[in-house]
Amino acid sequence: MEQRKKTLSVKITFQIFIAQFFLSFILFSLSKHVKLSVVMQSFLYTSIHQEPTDVSKIILLWSWPFGYQFPLNDCPPSRDISGCFYTTNRSLYSSADAVVLHHRDVCYSSKQLPQMPRPPNQYWIWFNIESPPHTPNLHFMDNLINLTMSYRYDSDIFSPYGWLEPNLKEDSFAIPPKTKLIAWAITNWNPKSRRVQYYQELKNFLSVDIYGRQHLPLPKTEEKKTLSQYKFYLAFENSIYEDYITEKFWRNALVYGSVPIVLGPPRQNYERFIPKDSFIHVDDFSTAEDLAKYILRLDRDQKAYQQYFTWRSRLHPVSPTGWKGHYCRICKALKEAPKRKTISKLGEWYK
Ligand SMILES: *[C@@H]1O[C@H](CO)[C@@H](O)[C@H](O)[C@H]1NC(C)=O
Ligand SMILES: *[C@@H]1O[C@H](CO)[C@@H](O)[C@H](O)[C@H]1NC(C)=O
């Protein structure tokens, strides 16, 4: 009995295999654009994953971002990657519809960019989520890039550190129990930076628990538990640029359930992404002392403090960790991309 079941399942698998082979073959014959190697790849891929074989867009990651690897072709349904095939195999360069260049992996020498002749309809996608001072040698990219992907709202593919989504029925939020006042996690302590100088002023009026290098330890696994005990979180950006609002704001403060006190681009810039009653901006106060007084007042006035959470009955913050989410946006964007576009001077925009 056991033996017969096995034979049967082998037979069925073999039939699926044959069916997929013919489907791939027909597809290959129909499509002028899809190369055999790709059809074979998608064929092999679907034999494992049981997904459709109609790959029409090959997306080549020229490198893993900073060397970090993650599963490809594995995206949430909301990102719909049907018809796309992601790969890091550079042998597919000449059949790739898009090549994704992560800036920091290609910016130190022009030799780091693809050297082979460029197929005429291929898009080069510039990907970067570092702020301008951490984005060297932008001129290497002049007249090469077709589409941009970054945290800038006006990128061709807008890929922020976090965003808000409407609540579904099952989403409910309760303010986490609060036992402490203000936290700040900081790795790069630069005494000349605006954020450290602001802190030096602020600490004269209230005490801030500081986590990170040379401060209180904050292992990744303890992050949520630790930071959610605080009523406020200092979401101070390391540099001030349009739309440069990082995971400090989205994850450390909002996702973990505290009220962000932000130092970054102007208030209106934050309000492009999030309701105005969800955060406190240092620019709302003429001095750090005034900010401190306001914080201490909110600390005593539970009702006023809770006002900062009202928006959460409608919306919730999302801030995925890792790189995959950025790349998952590319498939859909590529299908909707302008037929022709080249960015002549990236550095004139990204500053
Ligand atoms: C890359 O693709 C080429 C051509 O399809 C194939 O021969 C090769 O085995 C692939 N390499 C890897 C590491 O998958
Ligand atoms: C991308 O930019 C290159 C370089 O300027 C250009 O030759 C090519 O036509 C552009 N491709 C698309 C699809 O816009």
mmCIF file of N, CA, C and O in Angstrom, residues 261-310:
data_model
loop_
_atom_site.group_PDB
_atom_site.id
_atom_site.type_symbol
_atom_site.label_atom_id
_atom_site.label_comp_id
_atom_site.label_asym_id
_atom_site.label_seq_id
_atom_site.Cartn_x
_atom_site.Cartn_y
_atom_site.Cartn_z
ATOM 1 N N ILE A 261 9.815 62.451 19.923
ATOM 2 C CA ILE A 261 10.231 63.854 19.948
ATOM 3 C C ILE A 261 11.248 63.947 18.833
ATOM 4 O O ILE A 261 12.296 63.308 18.903
ATOM 5 N N VAL A 262 10.911 64.682 17.775
ATOM 6 C CA VAL A 262 11.752 64.608 16.582
ATOM 7 C C VAL A 262 12.670 65.809 16.431
ATOM 8 O O VAL A 262 12.327 66.937 16.789
ATOM 9 N N LEU A 263 13.855 65.503 15.907
ATOM 10 C CA LEU A 263 14.781 66.517 15.417
ATOM 11 C C LEU A 263 15.178 66.018 14.041
ATOM 12 O O LEU A 263 15.725 64.923 13.903
ATOM 13 N N GLY A 264 14.801 66.775 13.023
ATOM 14 C CA GLY A 264 15.005 66.331 11.653
ATOM 15 C C GLY A 264 14.532 67.417 10.713
ATOM 16 O O GLY A 264 14.648 68.602 11.036
ATOM 17 N N PRO A 265 13.984 67.048 9.554
ATOM 18 C CA PRO A 265 13.455 68.077 8.657
ATOM 19 C C PRO A 265 12.282 68.803 9.326
ATOM 20 O O PRO A 265 11.805 68.379 10.384
ATOM 21 N N PRO A 266 11.817 69.921 8.742
ATOM 22 C CA PRO A 266 10.749 70.714 9.371
ATOM 23 C C PRO A 266 9.466 69.911 9.611
ATOM 24 O O PRO A 266 9.223 68.906 8.941
ATOM 25 N N ARG A 267 8.683 70.407 10.542
ATOM 26 C CA ARG A 267 7.416 69.769 10.893
ATOM 27 C C ARG A 267 6.550 69.433 9.672
ATOM 28 O O ARG A 267 6.006 68.344 9.560
ATOM 29 N N GLN A 268 6.449 70.380 8.718
ATOM 30 C CA GLN A 268 5.601 70.121 7.532
ATOM 31 C C GLN A 268 6.065 68.884 6.785
ATOM 32 O O GLN A 268 5.255 68.193 6.167
ATOM 33 N N ASN A 269 7.360 68.622 6.817
ATOM 34 C CA ASN A 269 7.875 67.451 6.121
ATOM 35 C C ASN A 269 7.365 66.167 6.793
ATOM 36 O O ASN A 269 6.925 65.231 6.126
ATOM 37 N N TYR A 270 7.356 66.157 8.122
ATOM 38 C CA TYR A 270 6.809 64.987 8.831
ATOM 39 C C TYR A 270 5.326 64.827 8.530
ATOM 40 O O TYR A 270 4.814 63.726 8.369
ATOM 41 N N GLU A 271 4.653 65.988 8.456
ATOM 42 C CA GLU A 271 3.198 65.935 8.262
ATOM 43 C C GLU A 271 2.807 65.453 6.864
ATOM 44 O O GLU A 271 1.647 65.153 6.616
ATOM 45 N N ARG A 272 3.764 65.363 5.970
ATOM 46 C CA ARG A 272 3.527 64.740 4.669
ATOM 47 C C ARG A 272 3.214 63.254 4.859
ATOM 48 O O ARG A 272 2.562 62.629 4.045
ATOM 49 N N PHE A 273 3.695 62.682 5.971
ATOM 50 C CA PHE A 273 3.606 61.230 6.166
ATOM 51 C C PHE A 273 2.763 60.800 7.356
ATOM 52 O O PHE A 273 2.389 59.643 7.458
ATOM 53 N N ILE A 274 2.531 61.721 8.278
ATOM 54 C CA ILE A 274 1.918 61.300 9.549
ATOM 55 C C ILE A 274 1.129 62.449 10.170
ATOM 56 O O ILE A 274 1.499 63.621 9.989
ATOM 57 N N PRO A 275 0.001 62.144 10.858
ATOM 58 C CA PRO A 275 -0.817 63.229 11.422
ATOM 59 C C PRO A 275 -0.016 64.123 12.367
ATOM 60 O O PRO A 275 0.894 63.668 13.042
ATOM 61 N N LYS A 276 -0.409 65.382 12.398
ATOM 62 C CA LYS A 276 0.373 66.350 13.152
ATOM 63 C C LYS A 276 0.300 66.132 14.671
ATOM 64 O O LYS A 276 1.171 66.587 15.399
ATOM 65 N N ASP A 277 -0.722 65.416 15.116
ATOM 66 C CA ASP A 277 -0.869 65.214 16.561
ATOM 67 C C ASP A 277 -0.255 63.892 17.032
ATOM 68 O O ASP A 277 -0.640 63.338 18.051
ATOM 69 N N SER A 278 0.714 63.381 16.256
ATOM 70 C CA SER A 278 1.310 62.102 16.639
ATOM 71 C C SER A 278 2.733 62.256 17.155
ATOM 72 O O SER A 278 3.335 61.293 17.606
ATOM 73 N N PHE A 279 3.289 63.452 17.047
ATOM 74 C CA PHE A 279 4.694 63.646 17.442
ATOM 75 C C PHE A 279 4.917 65.057 17.969
ATOM 76 O O PHE A 279 4.089 65.957 17.773
ATOM 77 N N ILE A 280 6.059 65.219 18.627
ATOM 78 C CA ILE A 280 6.480 66.530 19.130
ATOM 79 C C ILE A 280 7.738 66.909 18.361
ATOM 80 O O ILE A 280 8.628 66.076 18.209
ATOM 81 N N HIS A 281 7.788 68.124 17.848
ATOM 82 C CA HIS A 281 8.968 68.556 17.080
ATOM 83 C C HIS A 281 9.778 69.538 17.940
ATOM 84 O O HIS A 281 9.191 70.427 18.554
ATOM 85 N N VAL A 282 11.079 69.371 17.963
ATOM 86 C CA VAL A 282 11.884 70.303 18.785
ATOM 87 C C VAL A 282 11.689 71.751 18.297
ATOM 88 O O VAL A 282 11.763 72.688 19.107
ATOM 89 N N ASP A 283 11.419 71.927 16.997
ATOM 90 C CA ASP A 283 11.222 73.282 16.469
ATOM 91 C C ASP A 283 9.928 73.938 16.975
ATOM 92 O O ASP A 283 9.720 75.135 16.759
ATOM 93 N N ASP A 284 9.068 73.143 17.622
ATOM 94 C CA ASP A 284 7.841 73.729 18.176
ATOM 95 C C ASP A 284 8.164 74.600 19.404
ATOM 96 O O ASP A 284 7.294 75.311 19.898
ATOM 97 N N PHE A 285 9.397 74.518 19.875
ATOM 98 C CA PHE A 285 9.780 75.240 21.096
ATOM 99 C C PHE A 285 11.003 76.100 20.819
ATOM 100 O O PHE A 285 11.909 75.680 20.090
ATOM 101 N N SER A 286 11.008 77.283 21.407
ATOM 102 C CA SER A 286 12.145 78.156 21.096
ATOM 103 C C SER A 286 13.400 77.718 21.849
ATOM 104 O O SER A 286 14.505 77.992 21.398
ATOM 105 N N THR A 287 13.247 77.025 22.966
ATOM 106 C CA THR A 287 14.436 76.547 23.685
ATOM 107 C C THR A 287 14.220 75.107 24.149
ATOM 108 O O THR A 287 13.077 74.637 24.252
ATOM 109 N N ALA A 288 15.331 74.445 24.453
ATOM 110 C CA ALA A 288 15.264 73.091 24.993
ATOM 111 C C ALA A 288 14.558 73.110 26.363
ATOM 112 O O ALA A 288 13.870 72.162 26.736
ATOM 113 N N GLU A 289 14.716 74.195 27.061
ATOM 114 C CA GLU A 289 14.066 74.320 28.361
ATOM 115 C C GLU A 289 12.547 74.314 28.207
ATOM 116 O O GLU A 289 11.836 73.643 28.972
ATOM 117 N N ASP A 290 12.045 75.021 27.206
ATOM 118 C CA ASP A 290 10.598 75.041 26.952
ATOM 119 C C ASP A 290 10.094 73.643 26.592
ATOM 120 O O ASP A 290 9.020 73.231 27.037
ATOM 121 N N LEU A 291 10.866 72.952 25.791
ATOM 122 C CA LEU A 291 10.486 71.574 25.439
ATOM 123 C C LEU A 291 10.424 70.723 26.713
ATOM 124 O O LEU A 291 9.450 69.998 26.935
ATOM 125 N N ALA A 292 11.463 70.840 27.548
ATOM 126 C CA ALA A 292 11.516 70.060 28.785
ATOM 127 C C ALA A 292 10.292 70.337 29.677
ATOM 128 O O ALA A 292 9.676 69.417 30.213
ATOM 129 N N LYS A 293 9.929 71.589 29.781
ATOM 130 C CA LYS A 293 8.764 71.957 30.608
ATOM 131 C C LYS A 293 7.497 71.294 30.073
ATOM 132 O O LYS A 293 6.674 70.801 30.838
ATOM 133 N N TYR A 294 7.366 71.314 28.742
ATOM 134 C CA TYR A 294 6.200 70.717 28.100
ATOM 135 C C TYR A 294 6.149 69.208 28.360
ATOM 136 O O TYR A 294 5.091 68.660 28.710
ATOM 137 N N ILE A 295 7.300 68.547 28.239
ATOM 138 C CA ILE A 295 7.381 67.103 28.482
ATOM 139 C C ILE A 295 6.975 66.790 29.923
ATOM 140 O O ILE A 295 6.187 65.859 30.180
ATOM 141 N N LEU A 296 7.495 67.568 30.853
ATOM 142 C CA LEU A 296 7.191 67.323 32.265
ATOM 143 C C LEU A 296 5.713 67.569 32.556
ATOM 144 O O LEU A 296 5.110 66.873 33.382
ATOM 145 N N ARG A 297 5.132 68.513 31.832
ATOM 146 C CA ARG A 297 3.691 68.767 31.989
ATOM 147 C C ARG A 297 2.882 67.554 31.476
ATOM 148 O O ARG A 297 1.972 67.084 32.150
ATOM 149 N N LEU A 298 3.271 67.055 30.302
ATOM 150 C CA LEU A 298 2.579 65.877 29.754
ATOM 151 C C LEU A 298 2.749 64.663 30.667
ATOM 152 O O LEU A 298 1.866 63.816 30.760
ATOM 153 N N ASP A 299 3.899 64.599 31.323
ATOM 154 C CA ASP A 299 4.162 63.475 32.224
ATOM 155 C C ASP A 299 3.158 63.471 33.378
ATOM 156 O O ASP A 299 2.767 62.410 33.872
ATOM 157 N N ARG A 300 2.700 64.639 33.797
ATOM 158 C CA ARG A 300 1.736 64.724 34.902
ATOM 159 C C ARG A 300 0.295 64.663 34.419
ATOM 160 O O ARG A 300 -0.606 64.373 35.189
ATOM 161 N N ASP A 301 0.084 64.980 33.146
ATOM 162 C CA ASP A 301 -1.284 65.088 32.620
ATOM 163 C C ASP A 301 -1.577 63.910 31.679
ATOM 164 O O ASP A 301 -1.343 63.982 30.469
ATOM 165 N N GLN A 302 -2.084 62.843 32.251
ATOM 166 C CA GLN A 302 -2.312 61.600 31.510
ATOM 167 C C GLN A 302 -3.191 61.820 30.277
ATOM 168 O O GLN A 302 -2.919 61.300 29.202
ATOM 169 N N LYS A 303 -4.239 62.637 30.454
ATOM 170 C CA LYS A 303 -5.190 62.876 29.350
ATOM 171 C C LYS A 303 -4.521 63.550 28.165
ATOM 172 O O LYS A 303 -4.702 63.153 27.009
ATOM 173 N N ALA A 304 -3.719 64.570 28.472
ATOM 174 C CA ALA A 304 -3.026 65.293 27.403
ATOM 175 C C ALA A 304 -2.027 64.367 26.704
ATOM 176 O O ALA A 304 -1.884 64.406 25.483
ATOM 177 N N TYR A 305 -1.369 63.527 27.493
ATOM 178 C CA TYR A 305 -0.417 62.579 26.913
ATOM 179 C C TYR A 305 -1.124 61.622 25.954
ATOM 180 O O TYR A 305 -0.673 61.371 24.838
ATOM 181 N N GLN A 306 -2.266 61.120 26.373
ATOM 182 C CA GLN A 306 -3.001 60.147 25.549
ATOM 183 C C GLN A 306 -3.471 60.716 24.214
ATOM 184 O O GLN A 306 -3.690 59.972 23.262
ATOM 185 N N GLN A 307 -3.592 62.047 24.151
ATOM 186 C CA GLN A 307 -3.996 62.671 22.882
ATOM 187 C C GLN A 307 -3.055 62.310 21.736
ATOM 188 O O GLN A 307 -3.446 62.315 20.576
ATOM 189 N N TYR A 308 -1.799 62.035 22.099
ATOM 190 C CA TYR A 308 -0.806 61.703 21.066
ATOM 191 C C TYR A 308 -1.029 60.322 20.452
ATOM 192 O O TYR A 308 -0.306 59.912 19.559
ATOM 193 N N PHE A 309 -2.030 59.609 20.943
ATOM 194 C CA PHE A 309 -2.311 58.263 20.420
ATOM 195 C C PHE A 309 -3.668 58.181 19.725
ATOM 196 O O PHE A 309 -4.051 57.123 19.254
ATOM 197 N N THR A 310 -4.384 59.286 19.680
ATOM 198 C CA THR A 310 -5.741 59.277 19.121
ATOM 199 C C THR A 310 -5.769 58.717 17.696
ATOM 200 O O THR A 310 -6.634 57.914 17.347
#
